[in-house]
Amino acid sequence: MDVGTYGAKALSALSEHFTAVETFRPKEAKFEVVKPLQKANLETLCSRVKAIKENCLSLFFSAKMHKPDVPFRAIISERHTWQLQV
Protein backbone atom coordinates (compact mmCIF):
# COMPACT_ATOMS: atom_id res chain seq x y z
CA MET A 1 0.00 0.00 0.00
CA ASP A 2 1.45 3.36 -0.96
CA VAL A 3 1.71 6.31 1.42
CA GLY A 4 -1.13 8.25 -0.23
CA THR A 5 -3.59 5.36 0.03
CA TYR A 6 -2.58 4.69 3.63
CA GLY A 7 -3.08 8.35 4.54
CA ALA A 8 -6.48 8.50 2.87
CA LYS A 9 -7.70 5.34 4.63
CA ALA A 10 -6.35 6.54 7.99
CA LEU A 11 -8.03 9.93 7.62
CA SER A 12 -11.30 8.26 6.64
CA ALA A 13 -11.18 5.97 9.71
CA LEU A 14 -10.50 8.93 12.01
CA SER A 15 -13.06 11.32 10.59
CA GLU A 16 -15.78 8.66 10.76
CA HIS A 17 -15.62 8.35 14.56
CA PHE A 18 -13.60 11.24 16.00
CA THR A 19 -13.78 15.03 16.14
CA ALA A 20 -10.66 17.18 16.27
CA VAL A 21 -10.26 19.27 19.42
CA GLU A 22 -7.90 22.20 18.97
CA THR A 23 -7.86 23.49 22.56
CA PHE A 24 -6.98 20.25 24.38
CA ARG A 25 -3.56 20.27 26.04
CA PRO A 26 -2.55 16.74 27.16
CA LYS A 27 0.18 17.91 29.54
CA GLU A 28 -2.25 20.24 31.33
CA ALA A 29 -4.86 17.47 31.53
CA LYS A 30 -2.32 15.23 33.22
CA PHE A 31 -1.52 17.99 35.72
CA GLU A 32 -5.24 18.45 36.47
CA VAL A 33 -5.57 14.72 37.18
CA VAL A 34 -2.59 14.70 39.55
CA LYS A 35 -4.03 17.45 41.80
CA PRO A 36 -7.03 15.46 43.13
CA LEU A 37 -4.84 12.37 43.51
CA GLN A 38 -2.53 14.37 45.78
CA LYS A 39 -5.49 15.76 47.76
CA ALA A 40 -6.77 12.20 48.27
CA ASN A 41 -3.31 11.13 49.52
CA LEU A 42 -2.95 8.60 46.71
CA GLU A 43 0.80 9.12 46.55
CA THR A 44 1.65 5.78 44.91
CA LEU A 45 -0.82 6.37 42.10
CA CYS A 46 0.27 9.99 41.84
CA SER A 47 3.93 9.02 41.45
CA ARG A 48 3.04 6.41 38.79
CA VAL A 49 1.12 9.00 36.79
CA LYS A 50 3.95 11.54 37.08
CA ALA A 51 6.60 9.00 36.04
CA ILE A 52 5.00 8.15 32.70
CA LYS A 53 6.30 10.32 29.86
CA GLU A 54 3.58 9.67 27.27
CA ASN A 55 0.76 12.19 27.58
CA CYS A 56 -1.53 10.92 24.82
CA LEU A 57 -3.29 7.71 24.00
CA SER A 58 -1.75 5.84 21.08
CA LEU A 59 -3.53 5.27 17.81
CA PHE A 60 -3.07 2.51 15.29
CA PHE A 61 -5.09 0.97 12.50
CA SER A 62 -6.27 -2.48 11.53
CA ALA A 63 -7.43 -3.31 8.01
CA LYS A 64 -10.98 -4.61 7.65
CA MET A 65 -10.05 -7.36 5.20
CA HIS A 66 -13.65 -8.61 4.90
CA LYS A 67 -14.98 -5.28 3.56
CA PRO A 68 -14.79 -3.91 0.02
CA ASP A 69 -11.85 -1.50 -0.50
CA VAL A 70 -10.33 -2.74 2.80
CA PRO A 71 -11.13 0.27 5.04
CA PHE A 72 -9.21 0.84 8.26
CA ARG A 73 -10.48 0.46 11.82
CA ALA A 74 -9.01 3.02 14.22
CA ILE A 75 -7.84 1.48 17.49
CA ILE A 76 -6.99 3.56 20.57
CA SER A 77 -4.68 2.11 23.21
CA GLU A 78 -3.91 3.19 26.77
CA ARG A 79 -0.75 1.07 26.95
CA HIS A 80 2.29 2.99 28.22
CA THR A 81 0.19 6.06 29.15
CA TRP A 82 -0.77 7.63 32.46
CA GLN A 83 -4.46 7.13 31.59
CA LEU A 84 -4.03 3.38 32.15
CA GLN A 85 -3.00 4.06 35.75
CA VAL A 86 -6.17 5.96 36.61
mmCIF file of N, CA and C in Angstrom, residues 10-80:
data_model
loop_
_atom_site.group_PDB
_atom_site.id
_atom_site.type_symbol
_atom_site.label_atom_id
_atom_site.label_comp_id
_atom_site.label_asym_id
_atom_site.label_seq_id
_atom_site.Cartn_x
_atom_site.Cartn_y
_atom_site.Cartn_z
ATOM 1 N N ALA A 10 -6.493 6.146 6.590
ATOM 2 C CA ALA A 10 -6.354 6.540 7.988
ATOM 3 C C ALA A 10 -7.230 7.751 8.293
ATOM 4 N N LEU A 11 -7.208 8.739 7.425
ATOM 5 C CA LEU A 11 -8.034 9.930 7.617
ATOM 6 C C LEU A 11 -9.514 9.577 7.599
ATOM 7 N N SER A 12 -9.908 8.693 6.716
ATOM 8 C CA SER A 12 -11.298 8.256 6.641
ATOM 9 C C SER A 12 -11.723 7.561 7.936
ATOM 10 N N ALA A 13 -10.870 6.683 8.465
ATOM 11 C CA ALA A 13 -11.182 5.974 9.709
ATOM 12 C C ALA A 13 -11.311 6.944 10.875
ATOM 13 N N LEU A 14 -10.453 7.949 10.922
ATOM 14 C CA LEU A 14 -10.501 8.926 12.010
ATOM 15 C C LEU A 14 -11.717 9.834 11.916
ATOM 16 N N SER A 15 -11.970 10.362 10.738
ATOM 17 C CA SER A 15 -13.062 11.323 10.592
ATOM 18 C C SER A 15 -14.426 10.675 10.764
ATOM 19 N N GLU A 16 -14.499 9.367 10.596
ATOM 20 C CA GLU A 16 -15.777 8.664 10.756
ATOM 21 C C GLU A 16 -16.224 8.618 12.216
ATOM 22 N N HIS A 17 -15.264 8.560 13.154
ATOM 23 C CA HIS A 17 -15.617 8.349 14.559
ATOM 24 C C HIS A 17 -15.095 9.405 15.531
ATOM 25 N N PHE A 18 -14.224 10.291 15.088
ATOM 26 C CA PHE A 18 -13.596 11.238 16.001
ATOM 27 C C PHE A 18 -13.738 12.667 15.503
ATOM 28 N N THR A 19 -13.726 13.607 16.448
ATOM 29 C CA THR A 19 -13.779 15.026 16.139
ATOM 30 C C THR A 19 -12.500 15.680 16.663
ATOM 31 N N ALA A 20 -11.884 16.488 15.854
ATOM 32 C CA ALA A 20 -10.659 17.175 16.270
ATOM 33 C C ALA A 20 -10.977 18.212 17.339
ATOM 34 N N VAL A 21 -10.123 18.289 18.348
ATOM 35 C CA VAL A 21 -10.263 19.268 19.419
ATOM 36 C C VAL A 21 -8.980 20.084 19.439
ATOM 37 N N GLU A 22 -9.087 21.345 19.091
ATOM 38 C CA GLU A 22 -7.904 22.201 18.968
ATOM 39 C C GLU A 22 -7.390 22.720 20.308
ATOM 40 N N THR A 23 -8.256 22.840 21.306
ATOM 41 C CA THR A 23 -7.860 23.491 22.555
ATOM 42 C C THR A 23 -7.366 22.524 23.623
ATOM 43 N N PHE A 24 -7.397 21.227 23.382
ATOM 44 C CA PHE A 24 -6.976 20.245 24.382
ATOM 45 C C PHE A 24 -5.462 20.241 24.524
ATOM 46 N N ARG A 25 -4.989 20.298 25.749
ATOM 47 C CA ARG A 25 -3.562 20.267 26.044
ATOM 48 C C ARG A 25 -3.293 19.052 26.946
ATOM 49 N N PRO A 26 -2.740 17.975 26.390
ATOM 50 C CA PRO A 26 -2.548 16.743 27.155
ATOM 51 C C PRO A 26 -1.714 16.912 28.424
ATOM 52 N N LYS A 27 -0.675 17.717 28.369
ATOM 53 C CA LYS A 27 0.179 17.912 29.538
ATOM 54 C C LYS A 27 -0.599 18.581 30.675
ATOM 55 N N GLU A 28 -1.430 19.560 30.323
ATOM 56 C CA GLU A 28 -2.248 20.241 31.327
ATOM 57 C C GLU A 28 -3.309 19.307 31.893
ATOM 58 N N ALA A 29 -3.864 18.437 31.062
ATOM 59 C CA ALA A 29 -4.861 17.474 31.530
ATOM 60 C C ALA A 29 -4.237 16.531 32.557
ATOM 61 N N LYS A 30 -3.025 16.104 32.287
ATOM 62 C CA LYS A 30 -2.317 15.227 33.225
ATOM 63 C C LYS A 30 -2.109 15.944 34.557
ATOM 64 N N PHE A 31 -1.715 17.202 34.506
ATOM 65 C CA PHE A 31 -1.518 17.994 35.720
ATOM 66 C C PHE A 31 -2.825 18.111 36.507
ATOM 67 N N GLU A 32 -3.934 18.321 35.814
ATOM 68 C CA GLU A 32 -5.243 18.446 36.467
ATOM 69 C C GLU A 32 -5.685 17.133 37.109
ATOM 70 N N VAL A 33 -5.242 16.017 36.589
ATOM 71 C CA VAL A 33 -5.568 14.716 37.176
ATOM 72 C C VAL A 33 -4.728 14.470 38.425
ATOM 73 N N VAL A 34 -3.499 14.928 38.416
ATOM 74 C CA VAL A 34 -2.594 14.704 39.545
ATOM 75 C C VAL A 34 -3.067 15.449 40.794
ATOM 76 N N LYS A 35 -3.608 16.643 40.634
ATOM 77 C CA LYS A 35 -4.028 17.451 41.798
ATOM 78 C C LYS A 35 -5.004 16.717 42.718
ATOM 79 N N PRO A 36 -6.126 16.171 42.216
ATOM 80 C CA PRO A 36 -7.035 15.465 43.133
ATOM 81 C C PRO A 36 -6.429 14.178 43.704
ATOM 82 N N LEU A 37 -5.512 13.558 42.972
ATOM 83 C CA LEU A 37 -4.844 12.373 43.510
ATOM 84 C C LEU A 37 -4.000 12.749 44.723
ATOM 85 N N GLN A 38 -3.331 13.899 44.643
ATOM 86 C CA GLN A 38 -2.534 14.373 45.778
ATOM 87 C C GLN A 38 -3.433 14.728 46.955
ATOM 88 N N LYS A 39 -4.560 15.387 46.685
ATOM 89 C CA LYS A 39 -5.487 15.756 47.759
ATOM 90 C C LYS A 39 -6.056 14.527 48.455
ATOM 91 N N ALA A 40 -6.228 13.438 47.705
ATOM 92 C CA ALA A 40 -6.771 12.204 48.269
ATOM 93 C C ALA A 40 -5.681 11.326 48.890
ATOM 94 N N ASN A 41 -4.459 11.855 48.963
ATOM 95 C CA ASN A 41 -3.315 11.130 49.522
ATOM 96 C C ASN A 41 -3.050 9.802 48.816
ATOM 97 N N LEU A 42 -3.235 9.787 47.513
ATOM 98 C CA LEU A 42 -2.945 8.602 46.706
ATOM 99 C C LEU A 42 -1.557 8.769 46.094
ATOM 100 N N GLU A 43 -0.561 8.796 46.966
ATOM 101 C CA GLU A 43 0.804 9.120 46.548
ATOM 102 C C GLU A 43 1.399 8.088 45.591
ATOM 103 N N THR A 44 1.108 6.809 45.807
ATOM 104 C CA THR A 44 1.650 5.781 44.907
ATOM 105 C C THR A 44 1.105 5.963 43.503
ATOM 106 N N LEU A 45 -0.193 6.145 43.406
ATOM 107 C CA LEU A 45 -0.818 6.365 42.104
ATOM 108 C C LEU A 45 -0.325 7.670 41.489
ATOM 109 N N CYS A 46 -0.208 8.685 42.308
ATOM 110 C CA CYS A 46 0.270 9.986 41.843
ATOM 111 C C CYS A 46 1.688 9.870 41.269
ATOM 112 N N SER A 47 2.555 9.162 41.944
ATOM 113 C CA SER A 47 3.928 9.020 41.447
ATOM 114 C C SER A 47 3.977 8.182 40.172
ATOM 115 N N ARG A 48 3.100 7.189 40.039
ATOM 116 C CA ARG A 48 3.037 6.410 38.794
ATOM 117 C C ARG A 48 2.624 7.291 37.623
ATOM 118 N N VAL A 49 1.606 8.111 37.846
ATOM 119 C CA VAL A 49 1.121 9.002 36.787
ATOM 120 C C VAL A 49 2.218 9.984 36.388
ATOM 121 N N LYS A 50 2.890 10.572 37.362
ATOM 122 C CA LYS A 50 3.948 11.545 37.076
ATOM 123 C C LYS A 50 5.132 10.917 36.340
ATOM 124 N N ALA A 51 5.427 9.659 36.620
ATOM 125 C CA ALA A 51 6.598 9.002 36.041
ATOM 126 C C ALA A 51 6.442 8.674 34.561
ATOM 127 N N ILE A 52 5.229 8.546 34.092
ATOM 128 C CA ILE A 52 5.004 8.154 32.699
ATOM 129 C C ILE A 52 5.169 9.366 31.794
ATOM 130 N N LYS A 53 5.974 9.204 30.765
ATOM 131 C CA LYS A 53 6.302 10.317 29.862
ATOM 132 C C LYS A 53 5.250 10.556 28.784
ATOM 133 N N GLU A 54 4.575 9.510 28.335
ATOM 134 C CA GLU A 54 3.575 9.665 27.273
ATOM 135 C C GLU A 54 2.345 10.381 27.818
ATOM 136 N N ASN A 55 1.922 11.431 27.142
ATOM 137 C CA ASN A 55 0.757 12.191 27.582
ATOM 138 C C ASN A 55 -0.509 11.862 26.807
ATOM 139 N N CYS A 56 -0.374 11.189 25.680
ATOM 140 C CA CYS A 56 -1.527 10.921 24.816
ATOM 141 C C CYS A 56 -1.736 9.428 24.626
ATOM 142 N N LEU A 57 -2.976 9.074 24.369
ATOM 143 C CA LEU A 57 -3.287 7.706 23.998
ATOM 144 C C LEU A 57 -2.668 7.422 22.640
ATOM 145 N N SER A 58 -2.335 6.170 22.383
ATOM 146 C CA SER A 58 -1.748 5.844 21.081
ATOM 147 C C SER A 58 -2.835 5.377 20.119
ATOM 148 N N LEU A 59 -2.576 5.583 18.860
ATOM 149 C CA LEU A 59 -3.530 5.271 17.807
ATOM 150 C C LEU A 59 -2.858 4.379 16.784
ATOM 151 N N PHE A 60 -3.552 3.327 16.399
ATOM 152 C CA PHE A 60 -3.071 2.512 15.288
ATOM 153 C C PHE A 60 -4.272 2.002 14.512
ATOM 154 N N PHE A 61 -4.012 1.381 13.399
ATOM 155 C CA PHE A 61 -5.089 0.969 12.505
ATOM 156 C C PHE A 61 -5.006 -0.520 12.211
ATOM 157 N N SER A 62 -6.167 -1.094 11.972
ATOM 158 C CA SER A 62 -6.273 -2.478 11.532
ATOM 159 C C SER A 62 -7.107 -2.475 10.253
ATOM 160 N N ALA A 63 -6.690 -3.253 9.278
ATOM 161 C CA ALA A 63 -7.429 -3.308 8.013
ATOM 162 C C ALA A 63 -8.631 -4.237 8.156
ATOM 163 N N LYS A 64 -9.772 -3.784 7.679
ATOM 164 C CA LYS A 64 -10.979 -4.614 7.652
ATOM 165 C C LYS A 64 -10.950 -5.417 6.353
ATOM 166 N N MET A 65 -10.285 -6.551 6.395
ATOM 167 C CA MET A 65 -10.050 -7.355 5.195
ATOM 168 C C MET A 65 -11.345 -7.893 4.579
ATOM 169 N N HIS A 66 -12.395 -8.034 5.378
ATOM 170 C CA HIS A 66 -13.647 -8.613 4.897
ATOM 171 C C HIS A 66 -14.544 -7.595 4.185
ATOM 172 N N LYS A 67 -14.168 -6.335 4.179
ATOM 173 C CA LYS A 67 -14.984 -5.280 3.560
ATOM 174 C C LYS A 67 -14.402 -4.875 2.208
ATOM 175 N N PRO A 68 -15.284 -4.412 1.313
ATOM 176 C CA PRO A 68 -14.786 -3.908 0.022
ATOM 177 C C PRO A 68 -13.857 -2.706 0.237
ATOM 178 N N ASP A 69 -12.853 -2.576 -0.556
ATOM 179 C CA ASP A 69 -11.854 -1.497 -0.501
ATOM 180 C C ASP A 69 -10.986 -1.534 0.750
ATOM 181 N N VAL A 70 -11.131 -2.531 1.587
ATOM 182 C CA VAL A 70 -10.328 -2.739 2.797
ATOM 183 C C VAL A 70 -10.162 -1.447 3.611
ATOM 184 N N PRO A 71 -11.253 -0.939 4.204
ATOM 185 C CA PRO A 71 -11.132 0.266 5.036
ATOM 186 C C PRO A 71 -10.372 -0.044 6.329
ATOM 187 N N PHE A 72 -9.934 0.996 7.004
ATOM 188 C CA PHE A 72 -9.210 0.838 8.262
ATOM 189 C C PHE A 72 -10.161 0.972 9.445
ATOM 190 N N ARG A 73 -9.812 0.296 10.524
ATOM 191 C CA ARG A 73 -10.478 0.463 11.816
ATOM 192 C C ARG A 73 -9.470 1.186 12.706
ATOM 193 N N ALA A 74 -9.882 2.276 13.308
ATOM 194 C CA ALA A 74 -9.007 3.017 14.222
ATOM 195 C C ALA A 74 -9.076 2.362 15.598
ATOM 196 N N ILE A 75 -7.922 2.108 16.182
ATOM 197 C CA ILE A 75 -7.843 1.481 17.494
ATOM 198 C C ILE A 75 -7.050 2.403 18.412
ATOM 199 N N ILE A 76 -7.623 2.692 19.578
ATOM 200 C CA ILE A 76 -6.993 3.557 20.571
ATOM 201 C C ILE A 76 -6.482 2.679 21.710
ATOM 202 N N SER A 77 -5.265 2.912 22.139
ATOM 203 C CA SER A 77 -4.676 2.107 23.206
ATOM 204 C C SER A 77 -4.204 2.996 24.353
ATOM 205 N N GLU A 78 -4.402 2.503 25.573
ATOM 206 C CA GLU A 78 -3.914 3.189 26.770
ATOM 207 C C GLU A 78 -2.546 2.672 27.205
ATOM 208 N N ARG A 79 -2.029 1.659 26.539
ATOM 209 C CA ARG A 79 -0.747 1.074 26.947
ATOM 210 C C ARG A 79 0.342 2.144 26.989
ATOM 211 N N HIS A 80 1.150 2.080 28.031
ATOM 212 C CA HIS A 80 2.292 2.990 28.216
ATOM 213 C C HIS A 80 1.861 4.449 28.403
#
